[in-house]
mmCIF file of C-alpha atoms and ligand atoms in Angstrom:
data_model
loop_
_atom_site.group_PDB
_atom_site.id
_atom_site.type_symbol
_atom_site.label_atom_id
_atom_site.label_comp_id
_atom_site.label_asym_id
_atom_site.label_seq_id
_atom_site.Cartn_x
_atom_site.Cartn_y
_atom_site.Cartn_z
ATOM 1 C CA MET A 1 11.732 45.081 -59.573
ATOM 2 C CA GLY A 2 13.869 48.349 -58.279
ATOM 3 C CA VAL A 3 14.627 51.051 -60.692
ATOM 4 C CA LEU A 4 18.333 50.158 -60.830
ATOM 5 C CA THR A 5 17.339 46.321 -61.913
ATOM 6 C CA GLU A 6 15.005 47.803 -64.405
ATOM 7 C CA LYS A 7 17.528 50.263 -65.870
ATOM 8 C CA ASP A 8 20.158 47.418 -65.980
ATOM 9 C CA ASN A 9 18.077 45.079 -67.607
ATOM 10 C CA GLY A 10 17.132 47.600 -70.216
ATOM 11 C CA TYR A 11 20.550 48.930 -71.127
ATOM 12 C CA VAL A 12 23.319 46.326 -70.032
ATOM 13 C CA ALA A 13 23.999 43.561 -72.763
ATOM 14 C CA ASN A 14 22.125 40.492 -71.898
ATOM 15 C CA THR A 15 25.442 38.306 -71.093
ATOM 16 C CA TYR A 16 25.085 37.804 -67.279
ATOM 17 C CA LYS A 17 22.200 36.332 -65.419
ATOM 18 C CA ARG A 18 22.341 38.667 -62.400
ATOM 19 C CA PHE A 19 21.210 37.606 -58.936
ATOM 20 C CA PRO A 20 17.904 40.061 -57.879
ATOM 21 C CA VAL A 21 20.044 41.820 -55.339
ATOM 22 C CA GLU A 22 21.345 45.574 -55.781
ATOM 23 C CA ILE A 23 24.407 45.863 -53.849
ATOM 24 C CA VAL A 24 25.122 49.371 -52.633
ATOM 25 C CA SER A 25 27.881 49.072 -50.514
ATOM 26 C CA GLY A 26 30.429 46.737 -48.333
ATOM 27 C CA LYS A 27 32.938 46.967 -45.488
ATOM 28 C CA GLY A 28 35.226 44.163 -45.329
ATOM 29 C CA SER A 29 33.581 40.702 -45.689
ATOM 30 C CA VAL A 30 29.903 42.037 -45.470
ATOM 31 C CA PHE A 31 28.156 43.855 -48.359
ATOM 32 C CA THR A 32 24.756 45.640 -48.230
ATOM 33 C CA ASP A 33 21.832 45.820 -50.501
ATOM 34 C CA SER A 34 19.532 48.535 -51.678
ATOM 35 C CA GLU A 35 17.050 47.763 -48.972
ATOM 36 C CA GLY A 36 19.767 47.301 -46.299
ATOM 37 C CA LYS A 37 19.832 43.595 -45.814
ATOM 38 C CA GLU A 38 23.530 42.694 -45.199
ATOM 39 C CA TYR A 39 25.209 39.693 -46.618
ATOM 40 C CA ILE A 40 28.262 37.594 -45.633
ATOM 41 C CA ASP A 41 30.422 37.733 -48.680
ATOM 42 C CA MET A 42 31.663 34.138 -49.418
ATOM 43 C CA GLY A 43 32.446 35.161 -53.114
ATOM 44 C CA SER A 44 34.609 38.206 -53.126
ATOM 45 C CA GLY A 45 33.799 39.272 -56.225
ATOM 46 C CA ILE A 46 35.018 36.048 -58.007
ATOM 47 C CA GLY A 47 38.294 35.726 -55.988
ATOM 48 C CA VAL A 48 38.756 39.666 -56.365
ATOM 49 C CA ASN A 49 38.408 41.403 -53.293
ATOM 50 C CA ALA A 50 41.419 39.750 -51.559
ATOM 51 C CA PHE A 51 41.089 41.863 -48.314
ATOM 52 C CA GLY A 52 37.193 42.482 -48.503
ATOM 53 C CA ALA A 53 35.136 45.501 -49.725
ATOM 54 C CA ALA A 54 36.141 49.001 -49.226
ATOM 55 C CA ASP A 55 39.506 47.582 -47.421
ATOM 56 C CA PRO A 56 40.820 51.142 -45.568
ATOM 57 C CA VAL A 57 44.805 50.482 -46.528
ATOM 58 C CA TRP A 58 43.986 49.633 -50.216
ATOM 59 C CA ALA A 59 41.562 52.491 -50.376
ATOM 60 C CA GLU A 60 43.735 55.031 -48.895
ATOM 61 C CA ALA A 61 46.749 54.041 -51.358
ATOM 62 C CA VAL A 62 44.429 53.680 -54.176
ATOM 63 C CA ALA A 63 43.000 57.452 -53.266
ATOM 64 C CA LYS A 64 46.065 58.779 -52.766
ATOM 65 C CA GLN A 65 47.369 57.469 -56.024
ATOM 66 C CA ALA A 66 44.322 58.730 -58.012
ATOM 67 C CA SER A 67 44.872 62.291 -56.600
ATOM 68 C CA THR A 68 48.624 62.124 -57.324
ATOM 69 C CA LEU A 69 48.824 60.767 -61.093
ATOM 70 C CA GLN A 70 46.015 58.255 -62.364
ATOM 71 C CA HIS A 71 47.720 57.364 -65.739
ATOM 72 C CA THR A 72 50.668 58.016 -68.001
ATOM 73 C CA SER A 73 50.550 54.936 -70.665
ATOM 74 C CA ASN A 74 53.553 53.080 -71.074
ATOM 75 C CA LEU A 75 55.560 55.582 -72.491
ATOM 76 C CA TYR A 76 56.900 56.741 -69.215
ATOM 77 C CA TYR A 77 58.355 55.528 -66.198
ATOM 78 C CA THR A 78 55.916 55.663 -63.374
ATOM 79 C CA GLU A 79 56.866 54.044 -59.857
ATOM 80 C CA PRO A 80 53.852 52.082 -58.302
ATOM 81 C CA CYS A 81 54.562 50.080 -61.307
ATOM 82 C CA ALA A 82 58.466 49.674 -61.080
ATOM 83 C CA GLU A 83 57.665 48.825 -57.423
ATOM 84 C CA LEU A 84 55.033 46.307 -57.981
ATOM 85 C CA ALA A 85 57.087 44.373 -60.425
ATOM 86 C CA GLU A 86 60.141 44.550 -58.328
ATOM 87 C CA LEU A 87 57.823 43.132 -55.362
ATOM 88 C CA LEU A 88 56.635 40.467 -57.609
ATOM 89 C CA CYS A 89 59.979 39.000 -58.529
ATOM 90 C CA THR A 90 61.531 39.477 -55.175
ATOM 91 C CA LYS A 91 58.188 37.473 -53.719
ATOM 92 C CA THR A 92 58.822 34.781 -56.423
ATOM 93 C CA GLY A 93 61.952 34.530 -57.812
ATOM 94 C CA MET A 94 60.562 34.906 -61.221
ATOM 95 C CA LYS A 95 62.754 37.738 -63.280
ATOM 96 C CA LYS A 96 60.396 40.060 -65.231
ATOM 97 C CA VAL A 97 56.789 41.303 -65.094
ATOM 98 C CA PHE A 98 54.079 42.299 -67.955
ATOM 99 C CA PHE A 99 51.314 44.355 -66.702
ATOM 100 C CA CYS A 100 47.721 43.999 -68.600
ATOM 101 C CA ASN A 101 44.170 44.355 -67.274
ATOM 102 C CA SER A 102 42.823 40.916 -66.915
ATOM 103 C CA GLY A 103 43.362 37.269 -66.747
ATOM 104 C CA ALA A 104 42.452 36.501 -70.424
ATOM 105 C CA GLU A 105 44.630 39.276 -71.487
ATOM 106 C CA ALA A 106 47.461 37.717 -68.997
ATOM 107 C CA ASN A 107 47.000 34.235 -70.669
ATOM 108 C CA GLU A 108 47.157 36.033 -74.338
ATOM 109 C CA CYS A 109 50.609 37.442 -73.243
ATOM 110 C CA ALA A 110 51.604 33.838 -71.843
ATOM 111 C CA ILE A 111 50.409 32.116 -75.012
ATOM 112 C CA LYS A 112 52.435 34.643 -77.368
ATOM 113 C CA THR A 113 55.520 34.451 -75.291
ATOM 114 C CA ALA A 114 55.255 30.848 -75.305
ATOM 115 C CA ARG A 115 55.129 30.410 -79.351
ATOM 116 C CA LYS A 116 57.883 33.427 -79.520
ATOM 117 C CA TYR A 117 60.012 31.262 -77.217
ATOM 118 C CA ALA A 118 59.522 28.096 -79.523
ATOM 119 C CA GLN A 119 59.855 29.658 -82.935
ATOM 120 C CA ASP A 120 63.060 31.305 -81.926
ATOM 121 C CA LYS A 121 64.299 27.700 -80.168
ATOM 122 C CA LYS A 122 62.757 25.379 -82.645
ATOM 123 C CA GLY A 123 61.100 27.043 -85.516
ATOM 124 C CA GLU A 124 57.712 28.450 -85.926
ATOM 125 C CA GLU A 125 55.939 25.267 -86.564
ATOM 126 C CA TYR A 126 56.235 24.972 -82.637
ATOM 127 C CA TYR A 127 53.294 26.486 -81.921
ATOM 128 C CA THR A 128 50.817 23.914 -80.190
ATOM 129 C CA VAL A 129 49.600 24.693 -76.630
ATOM 130 C CA ILE A 130 48.521 21.826 -74.449
ATOM 131 C CA THR A 131 46.117 22.304 -71.917
ATOM 132 C CA LEU A 132 43.753 20.189 -69.533
ATOM 133 C CA VAL A 133 40.345 18.814 -70.086
ATOM 134 C CA ASN A 134 38.037 21.128 -67.966
ATOM 135 C CA SER A 135 40.497 24.173 -67.676
ATOM 136 C CA PHE A 136 39.141 27.820 -67.695
ATOM 137 C CA HIS A 137 41.572 30.226 -69.436
ATOM 138 C CA GLY A 138 39.471 33.059 -70.737
ATOM 139 C CA ARG A 139 36.865 34.699 -73.053
ATOM 140 C CA THR A 140 39.067 36.093 -75.846
ATOM 141 C CA VAL A 141 38.972 34.280 -78.868
ATOM 142 C CA THR A 142 42.253 32.694 -78.116
ATOM 143 C CA THR A 143 41.523 31.995 -74.666
ATOM 144 C CA LEU A 144 38.423 30.058 -75.442
ATOM 145 C CA ALA A 145 40.770 28.188 -77.719
ATOM 146 C CA ALA A 146 42.810 27.349 -75.002
ATOM 147 C CA THR A 147 39.715 26.421 -72.691
ATOM 148 C CA GLY A 148 39.487 22.685 -72.417
ATOM 149 C CA GLN A 149 35.538 22.570 -72.464
ATOM 150 C CA ASP A 150 33.779 21.990 -75.389
ATOM 151 C CA HIS A 151 30.732 23.819 -74.733
ATOM 152 C CA PHE A 152 32.907 26.819 -74.994
ATOM 153 C CA HIS A 153 34.125 26.114 -78.649
ATOM 154 C CA THR A 154 30.961 25.888 -80.497
ATOM 155 C CA LEU A 155 29.214 29.570 -80.727
ATOM 156 C CA PHE A 156 32.592 31.601 -81.962
ATOM 157 C CA ASN A 157 34.303 29.590 -84.650
ATOM 158 C CA PRO A 158 36.578 29.753 -86.139
ATOM 159 C CA LEU A 159 38.918 29.566 -82.823
ATOM 160 C CA THR A 160 42.636 30.525 -82.761
ATOM 161 C CA PRO A 161 44.230 27.258 -83.762
ATOM 162 C CA GLY A 162 46.905 25.454 -82.052
ATOM 163 C CA PHE A 163 45.310 24.198 -78.945
ATOM 164 C CA VAL A 164 45.257 20.260 -77.829
ATOM 165 C CA TYR A 165 43.444 19.205 -74.571
ATOM 166 C CA VAL A 166 44.447 16.299 -72.231
ATOM 167 C CA PRO A 167 42.828 14.856 -69.539
ATOM 168 C CA ALA A 168 44.112 16.266 -65.794
ATOM 169 C CA ASN A 169 46.207 14.007 -63.747
ATOM 170 C CA ASP A 170 47.258 11.665 -66.759
ATOM 171 C CA ILE A 171 50.679 12.063 -67.070
ATOM 172 C CA GLU A 172 51.041 9.364 -69.902
ATOM 173 C CA ALA A 173 48.610 11.119 -72.006
ATOM 174 C CA VAL A 174 50.351 14.967 -71.321
ATOM 175 C CA LYS A 175 53.802 13.159 -72.469
ATOM 176 C CA LYS A 176 51.976 11.649 -75.634
ATOM 177 C CA ALA A 177 50.792 15.067 -76.525
ATOM 178 C CA ILE A 178 53.803 16.672 -76.052
ATOM 179 C CA ASP A 179 55.597 13.942 -78.235
ATOM 180 C CA GLU A 180 52.848 14.188 -80.951
ATOM 181 C CA ASN A 181 52.346 17.742 -81.624
ATOM 182 C CA LYS A 182 54.919 20.178 -81.961
ATOM 183 C CA THR A 183 54.624 21.643 -78.536
ATOM 184 C CA ALA A 184 55.410 25.363 -77.503
ATOM 185 C CA ALA A 185 53.797 25.020 -74.140
ATOM 186 C CA VAL A 186 51.506 23.253 -71.367
ATOM 187 C CA MET A 187 49.662 25.479 -69.633
ATOM 188 C CA PHE A 188 47.267 24.440 -66.623
ATOM 189 C CA GLU A 189 45.438 26.029 -63.056
ATOM 190 C CA CYS A 190 47.167 24.228 -60.184
ATOM 191 C CA VAL A 191 43.485 23.961 -59.070
ATOM 192 C CA GLN A 192 40.951 23.784 -61.513
ATOM 193 C CA GLY A 193 38.763 26.579 -60.321
ATOM 194 C CA GLU A 194 35.774 27.144 -63.050
ATOM 195 C CA GLY A 195 36.092 23.557 -63.847
ATOM 196 C CA GLY A 196 34.978 22.384 -60.456
ATOM 197 C CA VAL A 197 37.633 23.129 -57.707
ATOM 198 C CA MET A 198 39.977 20.364 -58.637
ATOM 199 C CA PRO A 199 43.470 20.540 -57.364
ATOM 200 C CA LEU A 200 45.824 18.892 -59.869
ATOM 201 C CA GLU A 201 48.037 15.779 -58.253
ATOM 202 C CA GLY A 202 51.408 16.867 -56.598
ATOM 203 C CA ASP A 203 53.272 14.045 -58.557
ATOM 204 C CA TYR A 204 51.262 14.712 -61.936
ATOM 205 C CA LEU A 205 52.816 18.210 -61.696
ATOM 206 C CA ARG A 206 56.139 17.337 -60.410
ATOM 207 C CA ALA A 207 56.523 14.417 -63.489
ATOM 208 C CA LEU A 208 55.118 17.150 -65.937
ATOM 209 C CA ALA A 209 57.611 19.704 -64.799
ATOM 210 C CA ALA A 210 60.232 17.372 -65.100
ATOM 211 C CA TYR A 211 59.225 15.990 -68.727
ATOM 212 C CA ALA A 212 58.541 19.617 -69.979
ATOM 213 C CA ALA A 213 62.270 20.767 -68.935
ATOM 214 C CA GLU A 214 63.641 17.496 -70.471
ATOM 215 C CA LYS A 215 61.820 18.321 -73.813
ATOM 216 C CA ASP A 216 62.371 22.185 -73.540
ATOM 217 C CA VAL A 217 58.597 22.725 -73.174
ATOM 218 C CA LEU A 218 57.441 25.777 -71.334
ATOM 219 C CA LEU A 219 55.391 25.192 -68.349
ATOM 220 C CA ILE A 220 52.503 28.107 -68.195
ATOM 221 C CA ALA A 221 50.850 28.570 -64.911
ATOM 222 C CA ASP A 222 47.376 29.781 -64.893
ATOM 223 C CA GLU A 223 47.186 31.651 -61.434
ATOM 224 C CA VAL A 224 44.380 33.734 -62.392
ATOM 225 C CA GLN A 225 42.367 32.733 -59.683
ATOM 226 C CA THR A 226 44.819 30.311 -57.693
ATOM 227 C CA GLY A 227 47.539 33.185 -57.205
ATOM 228 C CA ASN A 228 47.702 35.970 -54.840
ATOM 229 C CA GLY A 229 47.535 33.957 -51.497
ATOM 230 C CA ARG A 230 44.200 32.185 -52.472
ATOM 231 C CA THR A 231 45.690 28.668 -51.626
ATOM 232 C CA GLY A 232 47.588 29.552 -48.697
ATOM 233 C CA GLU A 233 50.685 29.999 -50.449
ATOM 234 C CA LEU A 234 51.540 33.628 -52.630
ATOM 235 C CA TYR A 235 51.071 31.344 -55.634
ATOM 236 C CA ALA A 236 49.654 27.836 -55.969
ATOM 237 C CA TYR A 237 52.646 26.193 -57.878
ATOM 238 C CA MET A 238 54.553 27.061 -54.463
ATOM 239 C CA ASN A 239 52.355 24.224 -52.878
ATOM 240 C CA PHE A 240 53.968 21.621 -55.235
ATOM 241 C CA GLY A 241 57.632 22.320 -55.338
ATOM 242 C CA ILE A 242 57.875 23.133 -59.297
ATOM 243 C CA THR A 243 58.694 26.412 -60.930
ATOM 244 C CA PRO A 244 56.840 27.322 -64.219
ATOM 245 C CA ASP A 245 58.532 29.321 -66.958
ATOM 246 C CA ILE A 246 55.606 31.841 -67.111
ATOM 247 C CA VAL A 247 52.901 32.455 -64.621
ATOM 248 C CA SER A 248 49.898 34.574 -65.454
ATOM 249 C CA THR A 249 47.479 36.250 -62.343
ATOM 250 C CA ALA A 250 44.949 38.609 -62.444
ATOM 251 C CA LYS A 251 41.553 38.376 -60.051
ATOM 252 C CA GLY A 252 43.048 38.903 -56.459
ATOM 253 C CA LEU A 253 46.146 40.909 -57.659
ATOM 254 C CA GLY A 254 44.544 44.171 -57.708
ATOM 255 C CA GLY A 255 42.333 43.875 -54.319
ATOM 256 C CA GLY A 256 39.206 44.963 -56.541
ATOM 257 C CA LEU A 257 40.792 47.051 -59.481
ATOM 258 C CA PRO A 258 41.112 45.697 -62.690
ATOM 259 C CA ILE A 259 45.365 44.303 -63.216
ATOM 260 C CA GLY A 260 46.816 41.224 -64.733
ATOM 261 C CA ALA A 261 50.334 40.321 -64.766
ATOM 262 C CA VAL A 262 52.468 37.785 -66.457
ATOM 263 C CA MET A 263 55.986 36.820 -64.515
ATOM 264 C CA PHE A 264 58.669 35.383 -66.521
ATOM 265 C CA GLY A 265 61.294 32.878 -65.444
ATOM 266 C CA GLU A 266 64.821 32.592 -66.575
ATOM 267 C CA LYS A 267 64.236 31.197 -70.016
ATOM 268 C CA THR A 268 61.250 33.193 -70.745
ATOM 269 C CA ALA A 269 62.414 36.988 -69.272
ATOM 270 C CA GLY A 270 64.055 37.807 -72.413
ATOM 271 C CA VAL A 271 61.608 36.755 -75.406
ATOM 272 C CA LEU A 272 59.479 39.855 -75.744
ATOM 273 C CA THR A 273 61.223 42.800 -77.092
ATOM 274 C CA TYR A 274 60.211 46.337 -78.212
ATOM 275 C CA GLY A 275 56.991 46.409 -79.963
ATOM 276 C CA GLN A 276 56.240 42.887 -79.802
ATOM 277 C CA HIS A 277 53.415 43.323 -77.033
ATOM 278 C CA GLY A 278 51.748 46.060 -75.103
ATOM 279 C CA SER A 279 48.976 47.711 -73.128
ATOM 280 C CA THR A 280 47.407 51.243 -73.096
ATOM 281 C CA PHE A 281 46.399 50.752 -69.409
ATOM 282 C CA GLY A 282 48.747 48.027 -68.241
ATOM 283 C CA GLY A 283 50.736 49.124 -65.221
ATOM 284 C CA ASN A 284 48.195 51.717 -64.484
ATOM 285 C CA PRO A 285 49.423 53.671 -61.117
ATOM 286 C CA VAL A 286 46.117 53.633 -59.564
ATOM 287 C CA CYS A 287 45.820 49.684 -60.144
ATOM 288 C CA CYS A 288 49.681 49.141 -59.142
ATOM 289 C CA ALA A 289 49.187 51.162 -55.736
ATOM 290 C CA GLY A 290 46.324 48.912 -54.907
ATOM 291 C CA ALA A 291 48.221 45.442 -55.731
ATOM 292 C CA LEU A 292 51.101 46.827 -53.767
ATOM 293 C CA THR A 293 49.037 46.882 -50.391
ATOM 294 C CA VAL A 294 47.677 43.145 -51.455
ATOM 295 C CA ILE A 295 51.035 41.725 -52.144
ATOM 296 C CA LYS A 296 52.940 43.572 -49.557
ATOM 297 C CA ARG A 297 50.426 41.754 -47.056
ATOM 298 C CA LEU A 298 50.662 38.321 -47.901
ATOM 299 C CA ASP A 299 53.398 36.951 -45.753
ATOM 300 C CA LYS A 300 53.706 33.922 -44.040
ATOM 301 C CA ALA A 301 51.992 35.098 -40.901
ATOM 302 C CA PHE A 302 48.747 36.297 -43.166
ATOM 303 C CA LEU A 303 49.140 33.099 -45.508
ATOM 304 C CA SER A 304 49.379 30.365 -42.263
ATOM 305 C CA GLU A 305 46.250 32.046 -41.310
ATOM 306 C CA VAL A 306 44.781 31.524 -44.558
ATOM 307 C CA LYS A 307 45.707 27.840 -44.251
ATOM 308 C CA ALA A 308 44.004 27.480 -40.655
ATOM 309 C CA LYS A 309 40.577 29.156 -41.935
ATOM 310 C CA SER A 310 40.710 26.711 -44.750
ATOM 311 C CA GLU A 311 41.523 23.774 -42.484
ATOM 312 C CA TYR A 312 38.501 24.934 -40.346
ATOM 313 C CA VAL A 313 36.009 24.949 -43.626
ATOM 314 C CA PHE A 314 36.837 21.573 -44.944
ATOM 315 C CA SER A 315 36.648 20.075 -41.212
ATOM 316 C CA ALA A 316 33.175 21.729 -40.524
ATOM 317 C CA LEU A 317 32.056 20.787 -44.080
ATOM 318 C CA LYS A 318 33.492 17.218 -44.572
ATOM 319 C CA GLY A 319 30.550 14.609 -43.824
ATOM 320 C CA ALA A 320 28.074 17.334 -42.807
ATOM 321 C CA GLY A 321 24.359 16.372 -44.177
ATOM 322 C CA GLY A 322 23.786 16.873 -47.489
ATOM 323 C CA VAL A 323 27.577 17.319 -47.847
ATOM 324 C CA GLU A 324 28.824 14.648 -50.486
ATOM 325 C CA ALA A 325 32.285 16.113 -50.851
ATOM 326 C CA VAL A 326 34.716 18.982 -50.642
ATOM 327 C CA SER A 327 37.636 19.751 -52.512
ATOM 328 C CA GLY A 328 39.791 22.584 -53.369
ATOM 329 C CA MET A 329 42.938 24.171 -51.562
ATOM 330 C CA GLY A 330 43.302 27.322 -49.195
ATOM 331 C CA LEU A 331 40.100 29.362 -49.189
ATOM 332 C CA MET A 332 39.201 28.313 -52.960
ATOM 333 C CA ILE A 333 37.010 25.248 -52.117
ATOM 334 C CA GLY A 334 34.235 23.323 -53.893
ATOM 335 C CA ILE A 335 31.618 21.641 -52.231
ATOM 336 C CA THR A 336 29.541 18.697 -53.932
ATOM 337 C CA THR A 337 26.022 18.664 -52.309
ATOM 338 C CA THR A 338 22.966 16.589 -52.232
ATOM 339 C CA ARG A 339 20.686 18.929 -53.446
ATOM 340 C CA PRO A 340 21.415 21.164 -56.639
ATOM 341 C CA ALA A 341 24.145 23.588 -56.039
ATOM 342 C CA ALA A 342 21.713 26.501 -57.384
ATOM 343 C CA ASP A 343 19.067 26.037 -54.915
ATOM 344 C CA ILE A 344 21.887 25.689 -52.165
ATOM 345 C CA VAL A 345 22.856 29.239 -53.240
ATOM 346 C CA LYS A 346 19.516 30.734 -53.456
ATOM 347 C CA GLU A 347 18.775 29.650 -50.126
ATOM 348 C CA CYS A 348 22.094 30.987 -48.573
ATOM 349 C CA MET A 349 21.611 34.430 -50.139
ATOM 350 C CA GLU A 350 17.827 34.697 -48.709
ATOM 351 C CA ASN A 351 19.549 33.761 -45.295
ATOM 352 C CA GLY A 352 22.503 36.069 -45.781
ATOM 353 C CA VAL A 353 25.242 34.441 -47.068
ATOM 354 C CA LEU A 354 26.658 35.037 -50.756
ATOM 355 C CA CYS A 355 28.188 31.722 -52.505
ATOM 356 C CA LEU A 356 29.166 30.846 -56.174
ATOM 357 C CA THR A 357 28.910 27.787 -57.917
ATOM 358 C CA ALA A 358 31.328 25.858 -60.070
ATOM 359 C CA LYS A 359 30.004 23.751 -62.624
ATOM 360 C CA THR A 360 27.519 21.282 -60.175
ATOM 361 C CA LYS A 361 29.088 22.363 -56.995
ATOM 362 C CA VAL A 362 28.812 25.187 -54.593
ATOM 363 C CA ARG A 363 32.143 27.291 -54.500
ATOM 364 C CA LEU A 364 33.552 29.682 -51.869
ATOM 365 C CA LEU A 365 36.191 32.142 -52.435
ATOM 366 C CA PRO A 366 35.683 34.494 -49.347
ATOM 367 C CA PRO A 367 38.002 37.616 -48.697
ATOM 368 C CA LEU A 368 41.422 36.071 -47.473
ATOM 369 C CA ASN A 369 41.048 38.315 -44.438
ATOM 370 C CA ILE A 370 37.452 37.232 -43.284
ATOM 371 C CA PRO A 371 37.419 37.285 -39.692
ATOM 372 C CA MET A 372 36.956 33.723 -37.962
ATOM 373 C CA GLU A 373 33.305 34.698 -36.534
ATOM 374 C CA LEU A 374 31.780 35.584 -39.741
ATOM 375 C CA LEU A 375 33.549 32.809 -41.552
ATOM 376 C CA GLN A 376 32.043 30.306 -38.971
ATOM 377 C CA LYS A 377 28.643 32.245 -39.309
ATOM 378 C CA ALA A 378 28.804 31.733 -42.977
ATOM 379 C CA VAL A 379 29.539 28.056 -43.024
ATOM 380 C CA GLU A 380 26.751 27.385 -40.350
ATOM 381 C CA ILE A 381 24.177 29.096 -42.929
ATOM 382 C CA ILE A 382 25.826 26.787 -45.856
ATOM 383 C CA LYS A 383 25.500 23.606 -43.703
ATOM 384 C CA SER A 384 21.814 24.041 -42.830
ATOM 385 C CA ALA A 385 21.260 24.746 -46.620
ATOM 386 C CA CYS A 386 23.194 21.553 -47.659
ATOM 387 C CA ALA A 387 21.205 19.570 -44.743
ATOM 388 C CA LYS A 388 17.796 20.862 -45.718
ATOM 389 C CA GLU A 389 15.263 18.157 -46.600
ATOM 390 C CA VAL A 390 12.951 19.160 -49.437
HETATM 391 C C1 PLP B 1 38.724 34.050 -64.259
HETATM 392 C C2 PLP B 1 40.067 33.359 -65.135
HETATM 393 C C3 PLP B 1 40.284 34.002 -66.163
HETATM 394 C C4 PLP B 1 39.955 34.877 -66.851
HETATM 395 O O1 PLP B 1 39.882 36.071 -66.053
HETATM 396 P P1 PLP B 1 39.654 37.551 -66.765
HETATM 397 O O2 PLP B 1 39.994 38.305 -65.626
HETATM 398 O O3 PLP B 1 38.034 37.249 -66.536
HETATM 399 O O4 PLP B 1 39.724 37.556 -68.125
HETATM 400 C C5 PLP B 1 41.363 32.931 -66.833
HETATM 401 N N1 PLP B 1 41.818 32.031 -65.821
HETATM 402 C C6 PLP B 1 41.194 31.608 -64.876
HETATM 403 C C7 PLP B 1 41.878 30.294 -64.227
HETATM 404 C C8 PLP B 1 40.194 32.207 -64.095
HETATM 405 O O5 PLP B 1 39.891 32.111 -62.902
#
């Protein structure tokens, strides 16, 4: 055991089961550990390093901003924050942006906004937020309550009340829940990430959007994982021809620095007013300068490359030995394997490829700009791990 591993195990709270790898540096889609071994990164820090490790464009913008002005608080105007908000609104058609620091915080803000909207329009008893079974929305007391997986609900009771769960892709179930509760909003991931990399059906989402609009119930798209180019569109909802009232995002947005954002549409842009929400770090100039370099590069040509890489991975893995199914969208991919996913991840790691899991699947979230040669090399190693007879 290395000195670093020993120190970390001794002093960092025991909430993570780390792999026995000490990563010391990275370049693009390759990480290097303390023994000099290289790994192809098929996880990008759980969908965070959108342009890989130490991306030069991102690093230059971040370094420049850090040596110009790193923080002011939200009492003052700063340029990167305003520029990023404008860019996000221009690219999505959304109207306003609130900045925070993480996915859970973005969802907290989305939920607060939905409750305030419903309270203003219908009355304060209209606070229920409907979410989907197998969803994941975060680890705060409220976003744990929003998460539709029972095992997250047992240890920290009482959680925030006002959440109702319905099975995904069941339009009658969600309509019934909207009608039977005093409903403020329905919140969903277009592709359930932690829950097993499962895309929702387009017909379901469109029918849900129509019914929610009819009932003046808000649609909250949790794009913390699916956003910022991950699915081959700037935001995943754009694959489905729906327009959410609120979009929350984080992970890939900052390209490696902590930033979350909540985008508000026509109905919700004016809901929160002075003093009703805030964040000390939100809109931090360094994080926003990094995020600007990410969002600026997610243009049509780049996103079509993401789609092409996705098609390659799907076609290489579908029907391969030991692979039972492949799910997901863009470069957010779940593999159902004959062997246990954890064994495959371990073997890939030994062979120089870092993968993730989601429930019982192997999950891939490579940097969006991973070069095709590295992607092919990683997929070959993953395929041989899946096919191995044990
Ligand atoms: C990761 C994730 C979150 C939580 O984000 P944090 O930054 O860890 O708070 C919320 N929703 C979804 C869909 C996620 O994938």
